[in-house]
Amino acid sequence: MHLVAAFTVLVGALFGAVNANGITVDLNDEASIKSAARIVADGLMNYYHGNESGRIPGIFDGGYYWWESGAAWGSMLDYWFFTGDDTYSKEFTDGMLFQVGDNWDYMPSNETLSLGNDDQGFWGITAMMAAERNFTNPASDQPQWLALAQAVFNSIALVWDPLTCSGGVRWQKFVFNNGYDYKNSISNGVLFQLGARLQRYTQNETYGQWAEKVWDWQSTIGLIDSTSSYVYDGGDVGDNCQVLNKIQWTYNMGIFMAGAAYMYNYTESDTWKTRLDSLITTLNVFLYSDTNIIYEPACEPSASCNADQQSFKAYISRWMGNTIQLAPYTYHTLFPILTTSATAAISTCNGGLDGVTCGYSWLAGTYDGKYGLGEQMAALEVLQSQLLPFSVAPYTNDTGGSSPGNPSAGTGLLSSESPNQASTKGDRAGAWIITSLLSVIAILTSIWMALDGKGEAKKLQEWIRVESNYA
């Protein structure tokens, strides 16, 4: 049944226009795409009430985990960039800044008990997007987009753990969090992608060296399969990551694909082109039968996707778009998939009381009764990918990006009289020092966590503080 419905949608795509009895869009017309995207974006923002009295800025309604709100703002940032519609720009800025935490690193104290490195990473990626899209900079006394991305990168790199599984970042940030003993691809993937993006934006290659380090670890441990290039989910430190969880999710593959595209764009090396091409060949895992429609094979066929997983197609759609912009030779491979998937996705946006709510499965050919933040994000991202031909690639600080940076952000080690200064050669040198120190400090941090948490740990903490002041 799914195959027949999906084929019907595919045939409709050949004619360019889709009438989903809810949203009509011509995917060959820029204005039509923008009009349809506005409807889907409005539906996404129906889940947001953080701008109302007594509500929490930055957090979407519906009981979603904190990280998904950060990811949703990424979708809305893309919406602003692709369409030029600034209706929700104030909500974006207010929400993103409210959630930065006391240390401006997206580690707010009220999220400590469930904070994962991947959770923090998604907020950091959205901040990085704001820098790359040259979104309006906050007031000078507020956290800045680039500095926030650097803070997230630094704080994740600081918890690199070489004492188990020969390296890698754990899923959870703190030892008391459930899942602390798991090292997964998405947590390492956010470090990889942020490193690749920061290298390209700032031209500081030490960020890229960290991206290389993550890639090498993922490949050595087998989370990126050396034969197939499949990206697996993770491994447990209890067996030193010898037995891997080989489930495949779209966002694990997508985060490494886009990161590899950033690395290729900056280095222009055959090595990174080969790695990118190898990852792209694994897309067939996430395309239903011969329809060219993206789906989530680990849970969609069994209708068992949870709220998190229902948003994953948003990210692979976004990161396929990034890949096209950074490695334009991939256009003829990736863009047809996005077009067919966009056609399928918009056909599900005929549900709900408003008649334009988007469903989950793009294989159904119509609204499937499932709705939520993730469903709206996914439909929005794949639809606005059709505006790629009318847009420009992410900026750098040399090509139009203006966000001030702070290479020591997120370390808690070095202070700056002016933390929100523009990214300069001085920043690049400072970033080199900071990121070089992170490798050493990560080892020391791992040892500290293994200590008794009393006197010896305090001595080591003091040693780190004193030594870092000489950097």
mmCIF file of N, CA, C and O in Angstrom, residues 323-324 327-336 388-389:
data_model
loop_
_atom_site.group_PDB
_atom_site.id
_atom_site.type_symbol
_atom_site.label_atom_id
_atom_site.label_comp_id
_atom_site.label_asym_id
_atom_site.label_seq_id
_atom_site.Cartn_x
_atom_site.Cartn_y
_atom_site.Cartn_z
ATOM 1 N N THR A 323 25.030 20.217 1.914
ATOM 2 C CA THR A 323 25.990 19.478 1.090
ATOM 3 C C THR A 323 25.973 19.978 -0.344
ATOM 4 O O THR A 323 27.028 20.168 -0.974
ATOM 5 N N ILE A 324 24.778 20.214 -0.869
ATOM 6 C CA ILE A 324 24.671 20.746 -2.237
ATOM 7 C C ILE A 324 25.351 22.099 -2.346
ATOM 8 O O ILE A 324 26.078 22.380 -3.316
ATOM 9 N N ALA A 327 29.286 21.500 -1.821
ATOM 10 C CA ALA A 327 29.883 20.618 -2.824
ATOM 11 C C ALA A 327 28.910 20.542 -4.004
ATOM 12 O O ALA A 327 28.162 19.578 -4.151
ATOM 13 N N PRO A 328 28.870 21.584 -4.826
ATOM 14 C CA PRO A 328 27.836 21.706 -5.867
ATOM 15 C C PRO A 328 27.773 20.534 -6.840
ATOM 16 O O PRO A 328 26.720 20.309 -7.451
ATOM 17 N N TYR A 329 28.847 19.775 -6.974
ATOM 18 C CA TYR A 329 28.816 18.629 -7.882
ATOM 19 C C TYR A 329 27.810 17.566 -7.426
ATOM 20 O O TYR A 329 27.424 16.684 -8.217
ATOM 21 N N THR A 330 27.369 17.654 -6.154
ATOM 22 C CA THR A 330 26.405 16.672 -5.642
ATOM 23 C C THR A 330 24.965 17.026 -6.003
ATOM 24 O O THR A 330 24.051 16.254 -5.713
ATOM 25 N N TYR A 331 24.754 18.169 -6.628
ATOM 26 C CA TYR A 331 23.394 18.647 -6.910
ATOM 27 C C TYR A 331 22.567 17.610 -7.667
ATOM 28 O O TYR A 331 21.423 17.318 -7.291
ATOM 29 N N HIS A 332 23.132 17.060 -8.718
ATOM 30 C CA HIS A 332 22.352 16.159 -9.574
ATOM 31 C C HIS A 332 22.029 14.833 -8.891
ATOM 32 O O HIS A 332 21.114 14.131 -9.321
ATOM 33 N N THR A 333 22.738 14.527 -7.830
ATOM 34 C CA THR A 333 22.421 13.331 -7.038
ATOM 35 C C THR A 333 21.415 13.633 -5.948
ATOM 36 O O THR A 333 20.436 12.895 -5.761
ATOM 37 N N LEU A 334 21.621 14.725 -5.233
ATOM 38 C CA LEU A 334 20.841 14.999 -4.030
ATOM 39 C C LEU A 334 19.563 15.786 -4.281
ATOM 40 O O LEU A 334 18.538 15.536 -3.636
ATOM 41 N N PHE A 335 19.602 16.742 -5.191
ATOM 42 C CA PHE A 335 18.433 17.613 -5.340
ATOM 43 C C PHE A 335 17.188 16.860 -5.826
ATOM 44 O O PHE A 335 16.078 17.140 -5.339
ATOM 45 N N PRO A 336 17.313 15.911 -6.765
ATOM 46 C CA PRO A 336 16.113 15.159 -7.149
ATOM 47 C C PRO A 336 15.478 14.403 -5.981
ATOM 48 O O PRO A 336 14.247 14.271 -5.926
ATOM 49 N N LEU A 388 16.904 26.249 -2.680
ATOM 50 C CA LEU A 388 18.364 26.265 -2.788
ATOM 51 C C LEU A 388 18.859 26.931 -4.069
ATOM 52 O O LEU A 388 19.840 27.690 -4.030
ATOM 53 N N PRO A 389 18.231 26.688 -5.216
ATOM 54 C CA PRO A 389 18.731 27.331 -6.443
ATOM 55 C C PRO A 389 18.654 28.853 -6.408
ATOM 56 O O PRO A 389 19.298 29.528 -7.220
#
